[in-house]
CSV table of N, CA, C and O in Angstrom, one decimal:
chain,number,residue,atom,x,y,z
A,105,MET,N,-1.9,-14.0,29.2
A,105,MET,CA,-2.9,-13.6,30.2
A,105,MET,C,-3.5,-12.0,29.7
A,105,MET,O,-3.2,-11.5,28.9
A,106,PHE,N,-4.6,-11.8,30.2
A,106,PHE,CA,-5.5,-10.6,29.5
A,106,PHE,C,-6.0,-9.3,30.7
A,106,PHE,O,-5.8,-9.6,31.2
A,107,PHE,N,-6.0,-8.9,30.3
A,107,PHE,CA,-6.1,-7.3,31.4
A,107,PHE,C,-7.0,-6.6,30.6
A,107,PHE,O,-7.2,-6.0,29.6
A,108,PHE,N,-8.2,-6.4,31.5
A,108,PHE,CA,-9.6,-5.8,31.1
A,108,PHE,C,-9.4,-4.2,31.4
A,108,PHE,O,-8.9,-4.2,32.2
A,109,GLY,N,-9.7,-3.5,30.7
A,109,GLY,CA,-9.3,-2.1,30.5
A,109,GLY,C,-9.8,-1.5,29.5
A,109,GLY,O,-10.1,-1.9,28.4
A,110,LYS,N,-9.9,-0.1,29.3
A,110,LYS,CA,-9.7,0.5,28.2
A,110,LYS,C,-8.9,0.4,26.9
A,110,LYS,O,-7.5,0.0,26.9
A,111,LYS,N,-9.7,0.3,25.8
A,111,LYS,CA,-8.9,-0.4,25.0
A,111,LYS,C,-8.2,0.9,24.4
A,111,LYS,O,-8.8,2.1,24.4
A,112,LYS,N,-7.1,1.1,24.1
A,112,LYS,CA,-6.0,2.1,23.4
A,112,LYS,C,-6.7,2.6,22.3
A,112,LYS,O,-6.7,1.9,21.4
A,113,ILE,N,-6.9,3.8,21.9
A,113,ILE,CA,-7.2,3.9,20.3
A,113,ILE,C,-6.0,4.6,19.8
A,113,ILE,O,-5.5,5.2,20.2
A,114,ASP,N,-6.2,4.3,18.7
A,114,ASP,CA,-5.1,4.4,17.7
A,114,ASP,C,-5.4,5.9,17.2
A,114,ASP,O,-6.3,6.6,16.8
A,115,PRO,N,-4.1,7.3,18.0
A,115,PRO,CA,-4.6,8.8,17.5
A,115,PRO,C,-4.5,8.9,15.6
A,115,PRO,O,-4.9,9.9,15.8
A,116,SER,N,-4.1,8.2,14.8
A,116,SER,CA,-4.4,8.1,13.6
A,116,SER,C,-5.3,7.8,12.9
A,116,SER,O,-5.4,8.1,11.7
A,117,GLN,N,-6.4,7.4,13.5
A,117,GLN,CA,-7.7,6.5,13.2
A,117,GLN,C,-8.7,7.9,13.4
A,117,GLN,O,-8.5,8.5,14.7
A,118,PRO,N,-10.0,8.1,12.8
A,118,PRO,CA,-11.1,8.5,13.3
A,118,PRO,C,-11.7,8.2,14.5
A,118,PRO,O,-11.8,6.5,15.0
A,119,HIS,N,-12.2,9.2,15.8
A,119,HIS,CA,-12.3,8.5,16.8
A,119,HIS,C,-14.3,7.9,16.7
A,119,HIS,O,-14.4,8.6,16.4
A,120,PRO,N,-14.1,7.1,17.3
A,120,PRO,CA,-15.5,6.4,17.1
A,120,PRO,C,-16.4,6.9,18.1
A,120,PRO,O,-17.8,7.2,17.8
A,121,ASP,N,-16.5,7.8,18.6
A,121,ASP,CA,-17.3,8.5,19.8
A,121,ASP,C,-17.3,10.2,19.5
A,121,ASP,O,-18.2,11.1,19.5
A,122,TRP,N,-16.2,10.6,18.3
A,122,TRP,CA,-16.0,12.4,18.6
A,122,TRP,C,-17.1,13.0,17.6
A,122,TRP,O,-17.3,12.4,16.4
A,123,PRO,N,-17.7,13.7,17.8
A,123,PRO,CA,-18.8,14.8,16.5
A,123,PRO,C,-17.5,15.1,15.1
A,123,PRO,O,-16.8,15.4,15.5
A,124,TRP,N,-18.5,15.0,14.1
A,124,TRP,CA,-18.0,15.5,13.0
A,124,TRP,C,-18.4,17.2,12.7
A,124,TRP,O,-19.4,17.5,13.5
A,125,ALA,N,-17.2,17.6,12.3
A,125,ALA,CA,-17.4,19.3,11.6
A,125,ALA,C,-16.8,19.0,10.5
A,125,ALA,O,-15.7,18.4,10.1
A,126,LEU,N,-17.8,20.0,9.6
A,126,LEU,CA,-16.7,19.8,8.2
A,126,LEU,C,-16.7,21.5,8.1
A,126,LEU,O,-17.2,22.8,8.5
A,127,ASN,N,-15.4,21.5,7.3
A,127,ASN,CA,-15.2,22.9,7.4
A,127,ASN,C,-14.5,23.1,6.0
A,127,ASN,O,-13.5,22.5,5.3
A,128,LEU,N,-15.4,23.8,5.3
A,128,LEU,CA,-14.9,24.7,3.6
A,128,LEU,C,-14.0,25.5,3.4
A,128,LEU,O,-14.9,26.6,4.1
A,129,GLY,N,-12.9,25.5,3.1
A,129,GLY,CA,-12.4,26.6,2.6
A,129,GLY,C,-12.2,27.7,4.2
A,129,GLY,O,-12.3,28.6,3.6
A,130,GLY,N,-11.9,27.2,5.0
A,130,GLY,CA,-11.7,28.0,6.3
A,130,GLY,C,-13.3,28.7,7.1
A,130,GLY,O,-13.2,29.3,8.1
A,131,ARG,N,-14.6,27.7,6.6
A,131,ARG,CA,-15.7,28.6,6.8
A,131,ARG,C,-16.4,26.9,7.4
A,131,ARG,O,-16.3,26.1,6.9
A,132,PRO,N,-16.7,27.2,9.0
A,132,PRO,CA,-17.6,26.0,9.4
A,132,PRO,C,-19.0,25.9,8.5
A,132,PRO,O,-19.6,26.4,8.2
A,133,SER,N,-19.0,24.3,7.9
A,133,SER,CA,-20.2,24.4,7.4
A,133,SER,C,-21.5,24.1,8.6
A,133,SER,O,-21.5,23.3,9.4
A,134,ALA,N,-22.9,24.3,8.1
A,134,ALA,CA,-23.8,24.3,8.9
A,134,ALA,C,-24.0,22.9,8.8
A,134,ALA,O,-25.0,22.6,10.0
A,135,GLU,N,-24.3,21.9,7.8
A,135,GLU,CA,-25.0,20.9,7.4
A,135,GLU,C,-23.4,20.1,6.8
A,135,GLU,O,-22.7,20.2,6.6
A,136,LEU,N,-24.1,18.9,7.5
A,136,LEU,CA,-23.0,17.7,7.0
A,136,LEU,C,-23.8,16.2,7.2
A,136,LEU,O,-24.4,15.9,7.5
A,137,ASP,N,-23.3,15.9,5.6
A,137,ASP,CA,-24.0,14.4,5.5
A,137,ASP,C,-23.2,13.8,5.0
A,137,ASP,O,-22.1,14.4,3.7
A,138,TRP,N,-23.0,12.5,4.4
A,138,TRP,CA,-22.0,11.7,3.4
A,138,TRP,C,-22.7,12.9,1.8
A,138,TRP,O,-21.4,13.1,0.8
A,139,ASP,N,-23.5,12.6,1.5
A,139,ASP,CA,-23.9,13.5,-0.1
A,139,ASP,C,-23.5,14.7,0.1
A,139,ASP,O,-22.6,15.3,-1.1
A,140,ILE,N,-23.5,16.0,1.1
A,140,ILE,CA,-22.4,16.9,1.2
A,140,ILE,C,-21.2,17.1,0.7
A,140,ILE,O,-20.9,17.8,0.3
A,141,LEU,N,-20.6,15.9,1.8
A,141,LEU,CA,-18.9,15.8,1.9
A,141,LEU,C,-18.7,15.1,0.5
A,141,LEU,O,-18.1,16.3,-0.2
A,142,GLU,N,-19.3,14.6,0.6
A,142,GLU,CA,-19.0,14.1,-1.3
A,142,GLU,C,-18.8,15.1,-2.7
A,142,GLU,O,-18.1,15.0,-3.3
A,143,SER,N,-19.7,15.7,-2.4
A,143,SER,CA,-20.5,16.5,-3.6
A,143,SER,C,-19.3,18.3,-3.2
A,143,SER,O,-19.0,18.5,-4.1
A,144,GLU,N,-18.9,18.5,-2.4
A,144,GLU,CA,-18.0,19.2,-1.8
A,144,GLU,C,-16.4,19.1,-2.3
A,144,GLU,O,-15.8,19.7,-2.3
A,145,LEU,N,-16.2,17.5,-2.1
A,145,LEU,CA,-14.8,17.3,-2.4
A,145,LEU,C,-14.6,17.3,-4.0
A,145,LEU,O,-13.6,17.8,-4.3
A,146,ARG,N,-15.7,17.0,-4.4
A,146,ARG,CA,-15.9,17.3,-6.2
A,146,ARG,C,-15.5,18.4,-6.5
A,146,ARG,O,-15.4,18.8,-7.7
A,147,LYS,N,-15.8,19.4,-5.8
A,147,LYS,CA,-16.0,21.0,-6.3
A,147,LYS,C,-14.7,21.4,-5.9
A,147,LYS,O,-14.1,22.4,-6.4
A,148,LEU,N,-13.4,20.8,-5.3
A,148,LEU,CA,-12.2,21.2,-5.2
A,148,LEU,C,-11.8,21.8,-6.4
A,148,LEU,O,-11.8,21.0,-7.3
A,149,ASN,N,-11.0,22.6,-6.7
A,149,ASN,CA,-10.4,23.2,-8.0
A,149,ASN,C,-9.4,24.4,-7.5
A,149,ASN,O,-8.9,24.2,-6.4
A,150,LEU,N,-8.1,24.2,-8.3
A,150,LEU,CA,-7.2,25.3,-8.7
A,150,LEU,C,-7.2,26.4,-8.4
A,150,LEU,O,-6.4,27.1,-8.3
A,151,GLU,N,-8.5,27.2,-9.2
A,151,GLU,CA,-8.7,28.5,-9.2
A,151,GLU,C,-9.0,29.5,-8.0
A,151,GLU,O,-8.6,30.3,-8.1
A,152,ASP,N,-9.4,28.5,-7.1
A,152,ASP,CA,-10.0,29.6,-5.6
A,152,ASP,C,-8.6,28.9,-4.7
A,152,ASP,O,-9.1,27.7,-4.3
A,153,PRO,N,-7.8,30.1,-4.0
A,153,PRO,CA,-7.0,29.6,-3.2
A,153,PRO,C,-7.7,29.4,-2.0
A,153,PRO,O,-6.7,28.7,-1.3
A,154,ASP,N,-8.8,29.3,-1.3
A,154,ASP,CA,-9.8,28.7,-0.4
A,154,ASP,C,-10.4,27.5,-0.6
A,154,ASP,O,-10.9,26.9,0.4
A,155,SER,N,-9.7,26.7,-1.6
A,155,SER,CA,-10.3,25.8,-2.4
A,155,SER,C,-10.1,24.4,-1.5
A,155,SER,O,-8.8,23.9,-1.3
A,156,PHE,N,-10.5,23.8,-0.2
A,156,PHE,CA,-9.7,22.9,0.4
A,156,PHE,C,-11.1,22.4,1.6
A,156,PHE,O,-12.1,23.0,1.8
A,157,LEU,N,-11.0,21.5,2.1
A,157,LEU,CA,-12.0,20.6,2.7
A,157,LEU,C,-11.6,20.1,4.0
A,157,LEU,O,-10.5,19.5,4.0
A,158,ILE,N,-12.1,20.1,5.3
A,158,ILE,CA,-11.3,19.7,6.4
A,158,ILE,C,-12.6,18.7,7.1
A,158,ILE,O,-13.8,19.2,7.4
A,159,LEU,N,-12.6,17.8,7.5
A,159,LEU,CA,-13.5,17.1,8.2
A,159,LEU,C,-12.8,16.8,9.7
A,159,LEU,O,-12.0,16.0,9.1
A,160,GLU,N,-13.2,17.2,10.1
A,160,GLU,CA,-12.4,17.0,11.5
A,160,GLU,C,-13.6,16.7,12.8
A,160,GLU,O,-14.6,16.5,12.7
A,161,GLN,N,-12.6,16.2,13.8
A,161,GLN,CA,-13.4,15.7,15.3
A,161,GLN,C,-12.8,16.6,16.2
A,161,GLN,O,-11.2,16.6,16.1
A,162,GLU,N,-13.3,16.8,17.3
A,162,GLU,CA,-12.8,17.1,18.6
A,162,GLU,C,-13.3,16.7,19.7
A,162,GLU,O,-14.4,16.3,19.7
A,163,ASP,N,-12.5,16.1,20.6
A,163,ASP,CA,-13.2,15.6,21.9
A,163,ASP,C,-14.1,16.4,22.9
A,163,ASP,O,-13.1,17.4,23.1
A,164,PRO,N,-14.8,16.2,23.0
A,164,PRO,CA,-15.7,17.0,23.7
A,164,PRO,C,-15.5,17.3,25.3
A,164,PRO,O,-15.7,18.0,25.6
A,165,ALA,N,-14.6,16.1,25.3
A,165,ALA,CA,-14.5,16.0,27.3
A,165,ALA,C,-12.9,16.6,27.2
A,165,ALA,O,-12.7,16.7,28.1
A,166,GLU,N,-12.0,16.6,26.1
A,166,GLU,CA,-10.8,17.5,26.6
A,166,GLU,C,-10.6,18.4,25.2
A,166,GLU,O,-10.0,17.8,24.1
A,167,PRO,N,-10.9,19.4,25.2
A,167,PRO,CA,-10.5,20.5,23.7
A,167,PRO,C,-9.4,20.4,24.0
A,167,PRO,O,-8.7,20.2,24.7
A,168,GLY,N,-8.7,20.6,22.4
A,168,GLY,CA,-7.3,20.3,22.3
A,168,GLY,C,-6.9,19.0,21.8
A,168,GLY,O,-5.8,18.9,21.1
A,169,SER,N,-7.6,18.0,21.7
A,169,SER,CA,-7.4,16.7,21.5
A,169,SER,C,-8.8,16.6,20.1
A,169,SER,O,-9.5,16.7,20.3
A,170,TYR,N,-8.0,16.4,19.3
A,170,TYR,CA,-8.3,16.6,17.5
A,170,TYR,C,-8.1,15.4,16.7
A,170,TYR,O,-6.6,14.9,17.2
A,171,TRP,N,-8.7,14.7,15.6
A,171,TRP,CA,-8.5,14.1,14.8
A,171,TRP,C,-9.0,14.9,13.5
A,171,TRP,O,-10.1,15.7,13.4
A,172,PHE,N,-8.4,14.8,12.4
A,172,PHE,CA,-8.8,15.5,11.0
A,172,PHE,C,-8.2,14.8,9.6
A,172,PHE,O,-6.8,13.8,9.6
A,173,ILE,N,-9.2,14.7,9.0
A,173,ILE,CA,-9.0,14.5,6.9
A,173,ILE,C,-9.3,15.6,6.4
A,173,ILE,O,-10.1,16.5,6.1
A,174,GLN,N,-8.2,16.1,5.8
A,174,GLN,CA,-8.1,16.9,4.6
A,174,GLN,C,-8.0,16.9,3.3
A,174,GLN,O,-7.2,15.9,2.9
A,175,SER,N,-8.4,17.8,2.6
A,175,SER,CA,-8.1,17.7,1.0
A,175,SER,C,-7.9,18.9,-0.1
A,175,SER,O,-8.9,19.7,0.7
A,176,ALA,N,-7.2,19.1,-0.7
A,176,ALA,CA,-7.1,20.2,-1.6
A,176,ALA,C,-6.6,20.2,-2.8
A,176,ALA,O,-6.1,18.5,-2.9
A,177,MET,N,-6.6,21.1,-4.1
A,177,MET,CA,-6.1,19.9,-4.9
A,177,MET,C,-4.6,20.9,-5.2
A,177,MET,O,-4.2,22.0,-4.6
A,178,ASN,N,-3.2,20.3,-5.3
A,178,ASN,CA,-1.8,20.7,-5.4
A,178,ASN,C,-1.8,22.2,-6.3
A,178,ASN,O,-2.1,21.4,-7.0
A,179,ARG,N,-1.6,23.1,-5.9
A,179,ARG,CA,-1.4,24.2,-6.9
A,179,ARG,C,0.0,24.6,-7.3
A,179,ARG,O,0.6,25.2,-8.3
A,180,ALA,N,1.4,23.7,-6.4
A,180,ALA,CA,2.4,24.0,-6.9
A,180,ALA,C,3.3,22.5,-6.4
A,180,ALA,O,2.4,21.5,-6.1
A,181,GLY,N,4.4,22.4,-6.3
A,181,GLY,CA,5.5,21.2,-6.2
A,181,GLY,C,5.3,20.1,-7.0
A,181,GLY,O,5.3,20.4,-8.3
A,182,PRO,N,5.6,18.9,-7.0
A,182,PRO,CA,6.0,18.0,-7.9
A,182,PRO,C,4.8,17.5,-8.5
A,182,PRO,O,4.6,16.9,-9.4
A,183,LYS,N,3.3,17.6,-8.0
A,183,LYS,CA,2.4,17.1,-8.3
A,183,LYS,C,1.2,18.2,-8.8
A,183,LYS,O,-0.1,17.7,-7.7
A,184,PRO,N,1.6,18.9,-9.7
A,184,PRO,CA,0.6,20.3,-9.7
A,184,PRO,C,-0.9,19.6,-10.1
A,184,PRO,O,-0.7,18.9,-11.3
A,185,GLY,N,-1.8,19.9,-9.3
A,185,GLY,CA,-3.6,19.7,-10.2
A,185,GLY,C,-3.6,17.9,-9.5
A,185,GLY,O,-4.9,17.4,-9.7
A,186,TRP,N,-2.9,17.3,-8.7
A,186,TRP,CA,-3.5,16.1,-8.1
A,186,TRP,C,-4.1,16.6,-6.8
A,186,TRP,O,-3.8,17.9,-6.2
A,187,TYR,N,-4.7,15.8,-6.3
A,187,TYR,CA,-5.5,16.3,-4.9
A,187,TYR,C,-4.4,15.4,-3.7
A,187,TYR,O,-3.6,14.1,-3.8
A,188,THR,N,-4.1,16.2,-2.7
A,188,THR,CA,-3.6,15.8,-1.4
A,188,THR,C,-4.6,15.4,-0.5
A,188,THR,O,-5.3,16.6,-0.5
A,189,VAL,N,-4.1,14.2,0.6
A,189,VAL,CA,-5.0,14.1,1.4
A,189,VAL,C,-4.1,13.8,2.7
A,189,VAL,O,-3.5,13.1,2.5
A,190,GLU,N,-4.7,14.4,3.4
A,190,GLU,CA,-3.9,14.6,4.8
A,190,GLU,C,-4.7,14.0,5.8
A,190,GLU,O,-5.9,14.5,6.1
A,191,VAL,N,-4.1,13.4,7.2
A,191,VAL,CA,-4.9,13.1,8.3
A,191,VAL,C,-3.8,13.5,9.2
A,191,VAL,O,-3.0,13.4,9.2
A,192,GLY,N,-4.8,13.9,10.4
A,192,GLY,CA,-4.0,14.5,11.2
A,192,GLY,C,-4.2,14.6,12.7
A,192,GLY,O,-5.5,14.3,12.8
A,193,TRP,N,-3.5,14.5,13.8
A,193,TRP,CA,-4.2,14.1,15.1
A,193,TRP,C,-3.1,15.0,16.1
A,193,TRP,O,-2.2,15.3,15.9
A,194,GLY,N,-4.1,15.0,17.1
A,194,GLY,CA,-3.4,15.8,18.1
A,194,GLY,C,-4.1,15.7,20.0
A,194,GLY,O,-5.4,15.5,19.7
A,195,GLY,N,-3.3,15.7,20.5
A,195,GLY,CA,-3.8,15.6,22.4
A,195,GLY,C,-2.7,14.9,23.0
A,195,GLY,O,-1.8,14.8,22.7
A,196,GLY,N,-3.5,13.9,23.9
A,196,GLY,CA,-2.1,13.5,24.9
A,196,GLY,C,-1.7,12.6,24.6
A,196,GLY,O,-0.7,12.0,25.0
A,197,GLN,N,-1.5,12.2,23.1
A,197,GLN,CA,-0.7,11.3,22.7
A,197,GLN,C,0.2,11.3,21.4
A,197,GLN,O,0.9,11.0,20.9
A,198,GLY,N,0.4,13.2,21.6
A,198,GLY,CA,1.1,13.5,20.7
A,198,GLY,C,0.3,14.1,19.6
A,198,GLY,O,-0.8,14.0,19.3
A,199,LYS,N,1.1,14.6,18.1
A,199,LYS,CA,0.6,15.5,17.1
A,199,LYS,C,1.3,14.5,16.0
A,199,LYS,O,2.3,13.9,16.2
A,200,GLY,N,0.2,14.5,15.5
A,200,GLY,CA,0.9,13.6,13.7
A,200,GLY,C,0.3,13.8,12.9
A,200,GLY,O,-0.9,14.5,13.1
A,201,LEU,N,0.8,13.8,11.7
A,201,LEU,CA,0.5,14.8,10.4
A,201,LEU,C,1.0,13.2,8.9
A,201,LEU,O,2.0,12.9,8.9
A,202,LEU,N,-0.2,12.9,8.5
A,202,LEU,CA,0.5,12.2,7.1
A,202,LEU,C,-0.1,12.5,5.8
A,202,LEU,O,-1.3,13.4,6.1
A,203,ASP,N,0.5,12.6,4.8
A,203,ASP,CA,0.2,13.0,3.6
A,203,ASP,C,0.3,12.3,2.1
A,203,ASP,O,1.4,11.0,2.6
A,204,LEU,N,-1.0,11.9,1.4
A,204,LEU,CA,-0.7,11.1,0.3
A,204,LEU,C,-1.4,12.0,-0.6
A,204,LEU,O,-2.2,13.0,-0.7
A,205,ASP,N,-0.5,12.2,-1.9
A,205,ASP,CA,-1.1,12.3,-3.2
A,205,ASP,C,-1.9,11.6,-4.4
A,205,ASP,O,-1.0,10.7,-4.4
A,206,VAL,N,-3.0,11.8,-4.9
A,206,VAL,CA,-3.6,11.1,-5.4
A,206,VAL,C,-3.7,12.0,-7.0
A,206,VAL,O,-4.3,13.3,-7.1
A,207,ARG,N,-4.1,11.3,-8.0
A,207,ARG,CA,-4.4,12.1,-9.2
A,207,ARG,C,-5.5,12.7,-9.3
A,207,ARG,O,-6.0,13.6,-9.9
A,208,THR,N,-6.7,12.0,-9.0
A,208,THR,CA,-7.9,12.0,-9.1
A,208,THR,C,-8.8,12.1,-7.7
A,208,THR,O,-8.4,11.6,-6.5
A,209,VAL,N,-9.8,12.8,-7.8
A,209,VAL,CA,-10.8,13.0,-6.9
A,209,VAL,C,-12.1,11.8,-6.5
A,209,VAL,O,-11.8,11.3,-4.9
A,210,GLU,N,-11.5,10.8,-7.4
A,210,GLU,CA,-12.2,9.7,-7.0
A,210,GLU,C,-11.3,8.3,-6.7
A,210,GLU,O,-11.7,7.7,-5.9
A,211,GLU,N,-9.8,8.7,-6.4
A,211,GLU,CA,-9.1,8.2,-5.3
A,211,GLU,C,-9.2,8.6,-4.2
A,211,GLU,O,-9.0,8.2,-3.3
A,212,ALA,N,-9.1,9.9,-3.6
A,212,ALA,CA,-9.5,10.8,-2.7
A,212,ALA,C,-10.9,10.4,-1.7
A,212,ALA,O,-10.7,10.3,-0.8
A,213,ILE,N,-11.6,10.1,-2.3
A,213,ILE,CA,-13.1,10.0,-2.0
A,213,ILE,C,-13.3,8.9,-1.3
A,213,ILE,O,-13.5,9.0,0.1
A,214,PRO,N,-12.8,7.4,-1.4
A,214,PRO,CA,-12.9,6.5,-0.1
A,214,PRO,C,-12.3,6.7,1.1
A,214,PRO,O,-12.6,6.2,2.2
A,215,PHE,N,-11.0,7.6,1.3
A,215,PHE,CA,-10.5,7.7,2.5
A,215,PHE,C,-11.4,8.5,2.8
A,215,PHE,O,-11.8,8.1,4.4
A,216,PHE,N,-12.3,9.5,2.7
A,216,PHE,CA,-12.8,10.3,3.3
A,216,PHE,C,-14.2,9.7,3.5
A,216,PHE,O,-14.8,9.6,4.7
A,217,ARG,N,-14.5,8.2,2.6
A,217,ARG,CA,-16.2,7.6,2.8
A,217,ARG,C,-15.6,6.8,4.3
A,217,ARG,O,-16.4,6.7,4.9
A,218,THR,N,-14.3,6.5,4.4
A,218,THR,CA,-14.0,5.0,5.3
A,218,THR,C,-13.7,5.9,6.7
A,218,THR,O,-14.2,5.8,7.7
A,219,ALA,N,-13.4,7.1,6.9
A,219,ALA,CA,-13.1,7.9,7.6
A,219,ALA,C,-14.6,8.6,8.3
A,219,ALA,O,-15.3,8.1,9.4
A,220,TYR,N,-15.8,8.9,7.4
A,220,TYR,CA,-16.7,9.4,7.8
A,220,TYR,C,-17.4,7.9,8.4
A,220,TYR,O,-18.4,8.4,9.0
A,221,GLY,N,-17.2,7.1,7.9
A,221,GLY,CA,-18.3,5.7,8.3
A,221,GLY,C,-17.8,5.4,10.0
A,221,GLY,O,-17.7,3.9,10.4
A,222,ARG,N,-16.2,6.0,10.3
A,222,ARG,CA,-15.8,6.0,11.6
A,222,ARG,C,-15.0,4.6,11.1
A,222,ARG,O,-14.7,3.7,12.2
A,223,LYS,N,-14.6,4.1,10.3
A,223,LYS,CA,-14.0,2.7,9.9
A,223,LYS,C,-12.4,3.0,9.6
A,223,LYS,O,-11.4,4.3,9.4
A,224,PRO,N,-11.6,2.2,10.4
A,224,PRO,CA,-10.1,2.1,10.3
A,224,PRO,C,-9.4,2.9,8.6
A,224,PRO,O,-9.9,1.9,8.1
A,225,LEU,N,-8.7,3.6,8.3
A,225,LEU,CA,-7.9,3.8,7.5
A,225,LEU,C,-6.8,3.2,7.1
A,225,LEU,O,-6.2,2.6,7.7
A,226,GLU,N,-6.6,2.8,5.7
A,226,GLU,CA,-5.6,2.1,5.3
A,226,GLU,C,-4.7,3.3,4.9
A,226,GLU,O,-4.8,4.2,4.0
A,227,LEU,N,-3.5,3.3,6.2
A,227,LEU,CA,-2.4,4.8,5.7
A,227,LEU,C,-1.5,4.2,5.6
A,227,LEU,O,-0.2,5.0,5.6
A,228,SER,N,-1.0,3.0,5.1
A,228,SER,CA,0.2,2.5,4.8
A,228,SER,C,1.1,3.5,3.0
A,228,SER,O,1.9,3.2,3.2
A,229,GLN,N,0.1,3.9,3.1
A,229,GLN,CA,0.8,4.5,1.4
A,229,GLN,C,0.9,5.9,1.7
A,229,GLN,O,1.8,6.8,0.9
A,230,PHE,N,0.3,6.0,3.0
A,230,PHE,CA,0.9,8.0,3.3
A,230,PHE,C,2.5,8.0,3.9
A,230,PHE,O,3.0,7.1,4.7
A,231,GLU,N,2.9,9.5,3.8
A,231,GLU,CA,4.0,9.8,4.2
A,231,GLU,C,3.9,10.7,5.5
A,231,GLU,O,3.2,11.5,5.7
A,232,ASP,N,5.0,10.1,6.2
A,232,ASP,CA,5.0,10.9,7.4
A,232,ASP,C,5.2,12.0,7.7
A,232,ASP,O,6.6,12.4,6.9
A,233,GLN,N,4.8,13.3,7.4
A,233,GLN,CA,4.6,14.7,8.0
A,233,GLN,C,4.8,15.3,9.2
A,233,GLN,O,5.2,16.3,9.5
A,234,SER,N,4.7,14.3,10.4
A,234,SER,CA,5.1,15.3,11.7
A,234,SER,C,5.6,15.8,12.0
A,234,SER,O,5.9,16.9,12.4
A,235,ASP,N,7.1,15.8,11.4
A,235,ASP,CA,8.3,16.4,11.5
A,235,ASP,C,8.3,18.1,11.4
A,235,ASP,O,8.7,18.8,11.6
A,236,MET,N,6.8,18.3,10.6
A,236,MET,CA,6.8,19.7,9.8
A,236,MET,C,6.0,20.4,11.1
A,236,MET,O,5.4,21.3,10.5
A,237,LEU,N,5.7,19.5,12.2
A,237,LEU,CA,4.3,20.1,13.1
A,237,LEU,C,5.4,21.0,14.0
A,237,LEU,O,4.3,21.8,14.7
A,238,GLY,N,6.4,20.9,14.0
A,238,GLY,CA,7.1,21.9,15.1
A,238,GLY,C,7.0,21.6,16.7
A,238,GLY,O,5.5,21.2,17.1
């Protein structure tokens, strides 16, 4: 038996209709396209403590509902110099945070390319860090 209605959106995936925003080191970027996003990912470094990038979405109809993918280079911890890629969300379906460390920017870029294209991300390698959200 099939029920017709709204398909439930997986909160761990980029939303197909919400607008994109790019945050570079804590500052909103006035421009966003794939070339800018890829270029900024390649500029991430260990020297600048504000070297991080967040590609984010917020529901225009429900402020406070959001989705993001972000990356920075690990400055400490078990994998210094590696790139961390995090996917997070919040809203009516709760909050979540998933984390993956990859050795190179070339391994991080496909996650951003997939998200920016609003396609489903393969998140099975990611570690659930949702308990850190409080």
